[in-house]
XYZ file of C-alpha atoms in Angstrom:
709
model
C 0.000 0.000 0.000
C 1.373 3.348 -1.005
C 2.023 5.882 1.728
C 0.017 9.027 1.276
C 1.266 12.265 2.713
C -1.504 14.612 3.586
C -0.458 18.237 3.378
C -1.805 20.382 6.147
C -1.265 24.094 5.604
C 0.080 26.057 8.498
C -2.582 27.895 10.418
C -3.104 31.397 9.166
C -1.640 34.059 11.352
C -2.575 37.704 11.655
C 0.505 39.518 12.911
C -1.221 42.890 12.865
C -4.192 41.616 14.831
C -1.943 39.842 17.310
C 0.136 42.973 17.751
C -2.965 45.066 18.398
C -4.212 42.498 20.875
C -0.872 42.499 22.649
C -0.814 46.285 22.811
C -4.395 46.441 24.060
C -3.466 44.208 26.980
C -0.716 46.569 28.077
C -1.680 49.326 30.530
C 0.938 51.592 28.962
C -1.012 51.542 25.687
C -4.140 52.766 27.418
C -2.108 55.349 29.307
C -0.802 56.690 25.991
C -4.322 56.879 24.550
C -5.592 58.638 27.666
C -2.722 61.109 27.388
C -3.651 61.843 23.775
C -7.246 62.374 24.872
C -6.090 64.746 27.594
C -3.901 66.677 25.155
C -6.734 67.018 22.655
C -9.108 68.326 25.307
C -6.500 70.844 26.418
C -5.513 72.321 23.058
C -8.812 72.206 21.149
C -10.114 75.763 20.602
C -7.539 77.024 23.094
C -8.264 80.695 22.357
C -12.038 80.208 22.704
C -12.282 78.362 26.028
C -12.046 80.241 28.341
C -14.048 82.730 26.266
C -11.458 85.509 26.428
C -8.395 86.720 28.283
C -8.279 86.796 32.059
C -6.349 89.687 33.614
C -4.104 87.263 35.521
C -2.837 85.488 32.417
C -2.239 88.785 30.608
C -0.256 90.027 33.600
C 1.767 86.835 33.954
C 2.675 86.679 30.257
C 2.844 90.296 29.131
C 4.498 91.664 32.266
C 6.527 88.947 33.999
C 7.388 86.609 31.100
C 8.035 89.567 28.810
C 10.332 91.100 31.424
C 12.300 87.847 31.421
C 12.606 88.063 27.647
C 13.906 91.589 28.154
C 16.716 90.319 30.373
C 15.173 90.941 33.795
C 16.205 87.639 35.377
C 15.329 86.849 38.983
C 14.184 83.981 41.172
C 11.192 85.944 42.422
C 9.190 88.821 40.992
C 7.296 91.247 43.190
C 4.648 91.800 40.500
C 1.014 90.917 41.216
C 1.575 90.213 44.930
C 4.623 88.043 44.248
C 5.423 85.397 41.651
C 7.988 82.627 41.516
C 10.004 82.637 38.297
C 10.017 79.068 36.962
C 6.669 79.014 35.158
C 7.248 82.460 33.703
C 10.709 81.542 32.455
C 9.257 78.521 30.649
C 6.373 80.607 29.348
C 8.811 83.176 27.995
C 9.973 80.531 25.512
C 6.432 80.024 24.217
C 5.856 83.776 24.137
C 9.017 84.239 22.082
C 7.984 81.485 19.661
C 4.306 82.334 19.181
C 3.882 85.899 20.433
C 0.934 87.065 22.569
C -1.507 84.534 21.121
C -3.415 81.568 22.471
C -0.379 79.371 21.868
C 2.070 81.897 23.270
C 0.107 82.496 26.470
C -1.773 79.239 27.112
C 0.096 76.397 25.412
C 2.556 75.897 28.278
C -0.306 75.261 30.698
C -1.884 72.861 28.201
C 1.379 70.931 27.918
C 1.825 70.820 31.694
C -1.783 69.751 32.189
C -1.243 66.981 29.659
C 1.950 65.812 31.387
C 0.023 65.492 34.645
C -2.137 62.772 33.055
C 0.567 60.111 32.395
C 2.354 61.118 35.589
C -0.835 60.432 37.550
C -1.008 57.037 35.868
C 2.641 56.281 36.638
C 2.408 57.216 40.302
C -1.023 55.629 40.722
C 0.231 52.367 39.247
C 3.287 52.384 41.485
C 1.152 53.027 44.561
C -1.914 50.877 43.872
C -1.645 49.115 40.525
C -2.588 49.762 36.911
C -6.364 49.898 37.432
C -6.099 52.817 39.846
C -3.476 54.585 37.749
C -5.483 54.358 34.528
C -8.772 55.346 36.158
C -7.287 58.330 37.992
C -5.435 59.525 34.888
C -8.629 59.387 32.829
C -10.570 61.262 35.496
C -7.941 63.990 35.485
C -7.951 64.117 31.680
C -11.710 64.775 31.418
C -12.308 66.693 34.645
C -13.495 70.291 34.893
C -10.720 71.003 37.396
C -8.043 69.487 35.199
C -9.215 71.413 32.138
C -9.592 74.688 34.003
C -5.965 75.086 35.019
C -4.635 73.497 31.819
C -6.268 76.078 29.556
C -5.318 79.369 31.227
C -1.854 80.879 31.177
C -1.196 80.965 34.912
C 1.430 79.224 36.997
C -0.808 76.844 38.974
C -0.508 74.125 36.314
C 3.157 73.528 37.145
C 2.438 72.450 40.733
C 0.851 69.007 40.095
C 3.529 68.078 37.551
C 6.442 68.770 39.884
C 4.674 67.115 42.822
C 3.858 63.978 40.822
C 7.450 63.582 39.642
C 8.813 64.229 43.134
C 6.439 61.734 44.756
C 7.115 59.136 42.056
C 10.855 59.218 42.768
C 10.262 59.303 46.509
C 8.111 56.205 46.369
C 10.562 54.459 44.071
C 13.307 55.230 46.559
C 11.244 53.924 49.463
C 10.358 50.762 47.521
C 13.950 50.082 46.543
C 14.433 47.364 49.126
C 11.274 45.335 48.672
C 11.822 41.652 48.141
C 11.582 40.125 44.696
C 8.297 38.468 43.940
C 6.526 39.904 46.964
C 2.994 40.843 46.054
C 0.697 43.437 47.477
C -2.195 42.830 49.759
C -4.598 42.185 46.892
C -2.962 39.109 45.447
C -2.494 40.839 42.098
C 0.847 40.391 40.337
C 0.640 43.949 39.048
C -0.066 45.281 42.510
C 2.669 47.128 44.373
C 4.454 45.413 47.179
C 4.644 46.865 50.675
C 7.788 48.688 51.648
C 10.677 46.536 52.800
C 13.980 47.594 54.313
C 17.198 47.384 52.414
C 20.618 48.665 53.325
C 21.810 50.838 51.809
C 19.055 52.319 49.621
C 20.093 53.909 46.287
C 20.587 57.648 46.639
C 19.706 58.742 43.103
C 15.899 58.391 43.456
C 16.015 60.340 46.718
C 18.083 63.072 45.072
C 15.675 63.208 42.116
C 12.742 63.574 44.492
C 14.528 66.368 46.326
C 15.268 68.131 43.041
C 11.602 68.304 42.052
C 10.447 69.139 45.567
C 12.893 72.043 45.513
C 11.769 73.142 42.062
C 8.227 73.238 43.405
C 9.216 76.224 45.532
C 9.898 78.063 42.274
C 6.436 77.366 40.820
C 3.547 78.415 43.079
C 3.046 79.091 46.766
C 1.004 75.904 47.318
C 4.006 73.824 46.198
C 5.916 74.886 49.281
C 3.836 72.386 51.208
C 4.863 69.445 49.009
C 7.953 68.471 51.097
C 5.688 68.118 54.121
C 3.961 65.140 52.478
C 6.988 62.782 52.432
C 8.094 64.238 55.763
C 4.740 63.381 57.353
C 4.848 59.934 55.763
C 8.251 59.291 57.312
C 6.740 60.353 60.629
C 3.931 57.852 60.078
C 6.439 55.058 59.456
C 8.364 56.014 62.578
C 5.192 55.469 64.572
C 3.861 52.274 63.007
C 6.782 50.543 61.273
C 10.160 52.116 62.082
C 11.956 49.077 60.689
C 10.894 50.080 57.196
C 13.110 53.121 57.413
C 16.193 50.970 57.934
C 18.712 51.802 55.249
C 16.741 54.850 54.116
C 18.027 57.561 56.415
C 21.007 58.494 54.311
C 18.782 58.820 51.252
C 16.225 60.868 53.172
C 18.958 63.245 54.306
C 20.141 63.582 50.699
C 16.569 64.337 49.614
C 16.197 66.994 52.303
C 19.554 68.542 51.430
C 18.800 68.689 47.706
C 15.347 70.154 48.390
C 16.846 72.841 50.605
C 19.636 73.645 48.144
C 17.280 74.008 45.183
C 14.699 75.992 47.166
C 17.256 78.272 48.841
C 17.556 80.901 46.057
C 13.799 81.415 46.076
C 13.593 81.611 49.859
C 16.473 84.076 50.002
C 14.868 86.219 47.299
C 11.581 86.279 49.206
C 13.350 87.110 52.459
C 15.068 90.028 50.737
C 11.731 91.554 49.717
C 9.127 90.379 52.251
C 6.659 93.079 51.222
C 6.446 91.398 47.815
C 4.452 88.475 49.217
C 1.417 90.640 49.768
C -0.923 87.946 48.497
C -0.178 85.729 51.499
C -1.384 88.400 53.889
C -4.381 89.166 51.687
C -5.760 85.627 51.729
C -4.762 84.424 55.217
C -7.959 85.753 56.796
C -8.756 82.599 58.861
C -5.256 82.667 60.361
C -5.517 86.365 61.208
C -8.906 85.787 62.838
C -7.620 82.788 64.793
C -4.728 84.837 66.150
C -7.303 87.343 67.361
C -9.161 84.561 69.170
C -11.889 83.976 66.582
C -11.591 80.365 65.396
C -14.928 80.348 63.574
C -13.522 81.113 60.100
C -10.802 78.484 60.532
C -13.377 75.824 61.420
C -15.671 76.878 58.581
C -12.827 76.709 56.071
C -11.727 73.311 57.360
C -15.239 71.945 56.871
C -15.428 73.491 53.388
C -12.070 72.003 52.369
C -12.947 68.534 53.667
C -16.333 68.507 51.932
C -15.460 70.236 48.639
C -15.502 66.861 46.890
C -19.281 66.532 47.290
C -20.742 69.674 48.903
C -19.838 73.276 48.066
C -16.739 73.845 45.954
C -14.802 76.919 44.884
C -17.105 79.982 45.089
C -15.276 82.055 42.455
C -16.541 82.545 38.902
C -12.971 82.846 37.679
C -12.211 79.148 37.957
C -15.486 77.393 38.746
C -19.234 77.533 38.530
C -19.625 78.959 42.044
C -19.945 76.324 44.765
C -19.879 73.469 42.252
C -18.213 70.499 44.012
C -15.295 68.603 42.536
C -17.376 65.480 41.866
C -20.920 64.649 40.878
C -22.920 62.018 42.726
C -21.080 58.985 41.314
C -17.640 60.508 41.720
C -18.381 61.760 45.230
C -19.623 58.345 46.379
C -16.549 56.564 45.026
C -14.267 59.289 46.385
C -15.536 58.789 49.917
C -15.482 55.016 49.486
C -11.852 55.473 48.474
C -11.177 57.568 51.573
C -12.843 54.901 53.727
C -10.805 52.152 52.059
C -7.594 54.101 52.577
C -8.419 54.741 56.231
C -9.387 51.102 56.673
C -6.154 50.043 55.021
C -4.068 52.168 57.378
C -5.937 50.815 60.394
C -5.798 47.266 59.086
C -2.108 47.597 58.358
C -1.371 48.681 61.902
C -3.523 45.859 63.290
C -1.933 43.255 61.031
C 1.545 44.307 62.080
C 0.636 44.146 65.758
C -1.278 40.862 65.620
C 0.625 39.302 62.683
C -2.522 38.827 60.621
C -2.617 38.365 56.874
C -3.638 41.334 54.725
C -7.319 41.638 53.846
C -8.989 43.168 50.813
C -7.790 46.695 51.559
C -5.275 48.453 49.295
C -1.646 48.578 50.493
C -1.469 50.290 53.867
C 1.685 52.332 53.269
C 0.468 53.668 49.931
C -2.917 54.467 51.481
C -1.273 56.390 54.300
C 0.827 58.341 51.814
C -2.224 59.190 49.693
C -4.260 60.361 52.684
C -1.382 62.524 53.900
C -1.051 63.992 50.403
C -4.763 64.783 50.192
C -4.983 66.330 53.653
C -1.752 68.281 53.238
C -2.820 69.484 49.811
C -6.134 70.909 51.015
C -4.539 72.634 54.016
C -4.082 75.969 52.148
C -7.865 76.146 51.687
C -8.231 75.899 55.464
C -5.814 78.762 56.048
C -6.870 81.156 53.279
C -9.774 82.690 51.405
C -11.809 81.853 49.466
C -12.853 78.566 51.077
C -12.459 75.416 48.969
C -10.393 77.290 46.373
C -9.439 74.969 43.507
C -6.315 77.027 42.921
C -5.103 76.970 46.506
C -5.489 73.167 46.756
C -3.954 72.438 43.339
C -1.246 70.347 45.045
C -3.942 67.837 46.049
C -5.557 67.638 42.597
C -4.129 64.213 41.597
C -4.828 62.870 45.098
C -8.551 63.588 44.684
C -8.725 61.472 41.541
C -6.536 58.690 42.949
C -8.872 58.397 45.930
C -11.912 58.266 43.642
C -10.222 55.526 41.589
C -9.172 53.478 44.609
C -12.383 51.361 44.736
C -11.756 50.338 41.121
C -8.328 49.050 42.100
C -9.707 47.144 45.084
C -12.252 45.371 42.884
C -9.614 44.626 40.234
C -7.267 43.078 42.790
C -9.632 41.218 45.105
C -8.146 37.714 45.143
C -11.366 36.022 46.358
C -12.937 36.527 42.942
C -11.853 34.862 39.704
C -9.711 37.128 37.559
C -12.299 37.350 34.780
C -15.059 38.459 37.147
C -13.034 41.057 39.020
C -11.610 42.529 35.833
C -15.095 42.778 34.363
C -16.511 44.406 37.487
C -13.544 46.753 37.791
C -13.923 47.778 34.161
C -17.622 48.396 34.674
C -16.973 50.485 37.800
C -14.301 52.500 35.992
C -16.590 53.057 32.997
C -19.431 54.314 35.206
C -17.108 56.594 37.179
C -15.341 58.032 34.139
C -18.499 58.257 32.039
C -20.423 60.106 34.739
C -17.508 62.476 35.335
C -16.965 63.174 31.639
C -20.668 63.769 30.977
C -20.875 66.204 33.882
C -17.542 67.998 33.608
C -17.047 68.367 29.854
C -20.431 70.008 29.416
C -19.842 72.191 32.459
C -16.496 73.428 31.152
C -17.188 73.849 27.438
C -20.882 74.846 27.540
C -22.219 76.001 30.900
C -19.346 77.871 32.530
C -18.231 80.065 29.569
C -21.827 81.148 28.902
C -22.323 82.663 32.363
C -22.451 86.452 32.392
C -19.908 86.948 35.154
C -17.453 84.601 33.445
C -17.838 86.529 30.203
C -17.215 89.783 32.061
C -14.144 88.530 33.930
C -12.622 87.026 30.773
C -13.461 90.012 28.522
C -15.614 87.796 26.299
C -17.766 90.707 25.145
C -14.611 92.480 24.017
C -13.844 89.383 21.948
C -17.309 89.710 20.376
C -16.562 93.319 19.427
C -13.304 92.260 17.786
C -15.044 89.465 15.885
C -17.604 91.980 14.581
C -14.954 94.468 13.467
C -12.832 91.925 11.584
C -15.693 89.887 10.130
C -14.211 91.118 6.840
C -10.465 91.096 7.625
C -9.663 92.970 4.408
C -11.880 95.902 5.393
C -12.418 96.050 9.169
C -15.272 98.331 10.218
C -15.560 100.607 12.047
C -11.920 101.682 11.924
C -12.294 104.609 14.334
C -14.648 104.069 17.233
C -15.198 104.395 20.940
C -15.767 101.555 23.362
C -16.990 101.800 26.933
C -15.416 100.081 29.905
C -14.571 100.554 33.583
C -10.959 101.592 32.784
C -9.710 99.539 35.744
C -6.207 99.277 34.365
C -5.129 98.592 30.783
C -6.357 94.999 30.579
C -9.598 95.634 28.658
C -7.612 97.563 26.090
C -4.950 94.865 25.800
C -7.563 92.115 25.527
C -9.137 93.967 22.593
C -5.754 94.531 20.941
C -4.972 90.816 21.107
C -8.406 89.885 19.790
C -8.100 92.332 16.876
C -4.870 90.550 15.878
C -3.240 93.542 14.236
C -6.315 94.875 12.404
C -5.881 98.484 11.253
C -8.383 100.055 13.641
C -8.164 102.692 16.378
C -10.396 102.132 19.420
C -10.836 104.826 22.085
C -11.718 103.631 25.566
C -13.876 105.641 27.948
C -16.027 105.194 31.044
C -19.620 106.132 30.202
C -20.421 106.808 33.857
C -18.510 110.078 33.601
C -17.403 110.596 29.990
C -18.872 110.668 26.500
C -16.784 110.314 23.345
C -18.081 112.896 20.858
C -15.694 112.068 18.034
C -15.416 109.451 16.646
C -19.178 109.348 16.935
C -19.505 105.550 16.585
C -19.250 103.636 19.851
C -19.666 100.146 21.223
C -21.579 101.088 24.347
C -23.821 99.717 27.061
C -21.344 97.276 28.593
C -20.757 96.718 31.378
C -24.243 97.734 32.433
C -23.772 100.944 34.415
C -25.931 103.966 35.026
C -24.783 106.562 32.506
C -26.029 110.167 32.359
C -25.435 110.015 28.604
C -27.577 106.972 27.807
C -30.125 109.013 25.845
C -27.600 110.166 23.228
C -26.581 106.660 22.095
C -28.599 105.707 18.998
C -28.311 102.035 17.919
C -27.088 101.465 14.370
C -28.654 98.877 12.034
C -25.423 96.868 11.954
C -25.887 96.148 15.659
C -28.018 93.154 14.640
C -24.788 91.407 13.618
C -23.041 92.066 16.938
C -23.047 89.336 19.587
C -22.495 89.886 23.292
C -23.367 92.675 25.683
C -22.216 95.697 23.673
C -24.494 97.758 21.422
C -23.174 99.419 18.269
C -24.339 103.032 18.479
C -23.870 106.483 17.069
C -23.432 109.314 19.545
C -25.803 112.100 18.553
C -26.076 114.779 21.248
C -28.358 117.694 20.334
C -25.857 120.203 21.738
C -22.695 120.173 23.799
C -22.430 120.660 26.679
C -25.569 118.668 27.403
C -26.619 120.621 30.502
C -29.631 122.817 29.842
C -29.710 124.440 33.276
C -27.121 126.715 34.836
C -24.285 128.656 33.262
C -22.531 127.865 29.962
C -19.108 128.956 28.653
C -18.240 128.573 24.965
C -14.823 129.337 23.480
C -14.508 130.827 20.020
C -11.018 129.320 19.908
C -10.126 126.317 22.083
C -7.839 126.998 25.030
C -4.970 124.540 24.726
C -2.624 123.021 27.272
C 1.026 122.245 26.685
C 0.350 118.536 26.126
C -1.982 119.172 23.155
C -5.345 118.773 24.907
C -7.654 121.763 24.436
C -10.735 122.916 26.336
C -13.602 124.217 24.202
C -16.736 124.511 26.362
C -18.106 124.146 29.883
C -21.375 124.218 31.773
C -22.126 124.276 35.495
C -25.471 123.678 37.185
C -25.275 124.820 40.826
C -28.550 123.067 41.649
C -27.037 119.633 40.984
C -23.361 120.558 41.331
C -22.706 119.171 37.844
C -19.792 120.521 35.827
C -19.416 119.471 32.190
C -16.184 120.072 30.298
C -15.713 119.539 26.563
C -12.213 118.705 25.317
C -10.597 118.314 21.926
C -7.181 116.926 21.027
C -5.590 119.268 18.492
C -2.363 117.319 17.939
C -0.439 114.348 19.254
C -1.071 113.987 22.975
C 2.177 114.416 24.888
C 2.240 111.755 27.602
C 5.118 110.466 29.727
C 6.296 106.910 29.172
C 3.733 104.573 30.746
C 5.168 101.082 31.295
C 2.872 98.093 31.586
C 2.659 97.338 35.308
C 1.053 94.345 36.986
C -2.010 94.510 39.182
C -1.315 94.750 42.068
C 1.948 96.528 41.264
C 5.227 95.710 42.994
C 5.690 97.525 46.310
C 6.558 101.160 45.714
C 5.704 101.093 41.995
C 3.043 103.476 40.707
C 0.441 101.987 38.360
C -2.189 104.715 38.181
C -3.015 107.216 35.424
C -0.551 109.862 34.256
C -3.125 112.439 33.175
C -6.166 113.747 35.020
C -8.392 116.809 35.214
C -8.760 118.601 38.520
C -11.968 120.546 39.048
C -12.610 122.663 42.128
C -15.339 124.926 43.440
C -13.944 127.967 45.272
C -15.538 130.509 47.565
C -15.013 134.265 47.381
C -11.791 134.051 49.408
C -10.313 131.430 47.109
C -10.874 128.542 49.505
C -11.891 125.190 48.048
C -15.386 124.096 48.981
C -15.603 121.033 46.668
C -13.330 119.098 44.338
C -13.550 116.187 41.912
C -10.643 114.813 39.877
C -10.546 112.357 37.010
C -10.374 111.922 33.250
C -12.539 108.834 32.542
C -11.006 108.512 29.090
C -7.950 106.379 28.360
C -5.504 109.016 27.074
C -3.279 106.366 25.499
C -6.048 105.605 23.003
C -6.774 109.191 21.882
C -5.914 110.452 18.390
C -5.667 114.000 16.981
C -9.114 115.410 16.297
C -10.845 113.389 19.017
C -13.377 115.180 21.199
C -14.978 114.111 24.454
C -17.156 115.443 27.239
C -16.712 114.661 30.923
C -18.702 115.304 34.079
C -17.458 116.400 37.488
C -19.633 116.780 40.551
C -18.924 119.908 42.612
C -21.635 120.170 45.239
C -21.205 123.099 47.595
C -21.815 122.279 51.270
C -24.722 123.929 53.013
C -23.887 127.515 53.862
C -20.962 127.763 51.435
C -21.061 130.501 48.806
C -19.385 129.371 45.588
C -17.756 132.121 43.536
C -15.598 130.427 40.902
C -14.862 127.108 39.243
C -11.275 126.277 38.402
C -9.967 123.304 36.463
C -6.846 122.139 34.705
C -4.625 119.161 33.922
C -2.028 117.444 36.071
C 0.068 114.287 36.406
C -1.329 112.195 39.308
C 2.062 110.553 39.873
C 4.003 113.763 40.472
C 1.150 116.141 41.244
C 2.656 118.605 38.756
C 0.131 120.706 36.894
C 0.327 120.930 33.123
C 0.285 124.584 32.034
C -1.727 126.114 29.251
C 0.146 127.358 26.208
C 0.182 130.836 27.767
C 1.694 129.530 31.017
C -1.350 129.411 33.324
C -1.779 126.352 35.546
C -5.578 126.580 35.647
C -8.661 127.865 33.909
C -10.971 130.046 35.997
C -14.710 130.369 35.387
C -16.560 133.110 37.257
C -19.990 132.094 38.500
C -23.001 134.352 38.268
C -23.990 135.642 41.687
C -27.697 135.861 42.396
């Protein structure tokens, strides 16, 4: 019989499919995808959300970072109540590359906020395993809190990054002596092992931790509390398991020395200018009250900080929907379950060490203790400062909040009493519910609800952005090119926000405060915002094009019947304007003694001569003047030349005026009962020096004689 060989083809393989399957089973793959998600959420429409420029980010970029670009190098800047230099030095690079744009001002924060996502995963995995790390990283990626500080150009975003790196190296250093093959308390091979002594411990991880703890001092005030977290954890180990510190003391001393060495330049700079840290005194209200014997505010703030996860959160419109808690219902429940598990783990760990019992279902005790210390230490600034439950002041604790909320997922994933398939399925379901609920709540809140609120739009100059969008709707022919725009004139930040939004368009806005001033020429104005009581409201006539303008402003034409507007009292009209040495000329006045109202009409005949006005932060550095450099003084005098009433101001931004502009302003000079007013005098002066600006014929005032009845 002939032998027959039956050919059996080799089974078909799918290398690509197998590779994808292998990658999908790796936590690092999911961490990379989560990081990409976080980056996308942080850079998408970066100039549109928040809906405009916040004063703080304009100050930090256009004053401090720009000063660094100009060669003003320091470890600490006294601007805006005191700022550490590190964030601003990094931001100066982005500002140099992209200019004062969304990328130049906000991209650094977006990058730092993105880095916090994989770092949260890395530290979470080292502390509690991959399930906790992935869940916490995803929560941070999609959270309102995470997005808020990753999309504004302020220094807070550097704090979590430096803390996460420092704590990662600290934990790696403390783990260095654990025995090979020792598993954590959950029976999961991917779970971290408890700390074990080793002698001597490697010094490099301790030094790396100290480096980033020290750098934290150069980022934001809240970071100065970061070294207290590992210090308190060492204290915890001294109490419950001193043997675990065997072989670690030399490394801990190296960490402390490196931290001190890196932080020293900042601390010395602060000590050299203690008045520069004005912000600390401004916000430390509970501490001040406690020193005076009133502990009520301190207790109230402690309760607010401890309950901000589920009760009332940050009350400020700037960085939150007021009083909105960190978590929704699902997140809050799992957060407090996580806190309970961590507390139970610490208690169980102590009990197991005393009575030599085997670990239960709790997460690792040492990691739980570290996480609780981190959370409590991170929220401490909210206890000691105002406002209560401030998301900015507790930014150090941000990753700890999400790690605690993810902790129940890790416990389910690692519970050895259940088959692996069941616990992985249940853990995945729990993570999906937690992340899905958080994303549905927080993404809508950040991108839809929060930016639409009126106070948010006001604080971020969103209505100014709407004006700019209207003007440049046809970039080739922006209209109107010459116009007025109303605003509170509380510093230059409205003006700068509009300049950035106009993006170099060839237009010339004039800013004025409609409570006291009226721009007569140009006669087109964006008016009516912010909503204030203006005595000139009746002379603003809406234009048809206003239908195309979004936001709170109204496009109007100023059409007064006569100027001055006062119809009662005494009127002075000049055939030829009376000019001052700086180019500003007075042309008419009116005074109504019944109401004490003085109206002055001014016209700019040539280039306005102003002193150099540098851009200064708000608040300014100690001893630095940041007020106006031109004002009108107006006084009511009696027959003997004594002043009976005075009212100073300009209410027009002189830096925005052009030759040919005309404006009217109101002063209120109300004579006290029994006083007999004889004359009105007025003129121009520099509020910084007090020096009066003379008229072209050398007089330092204009005198108007009042009719005597």
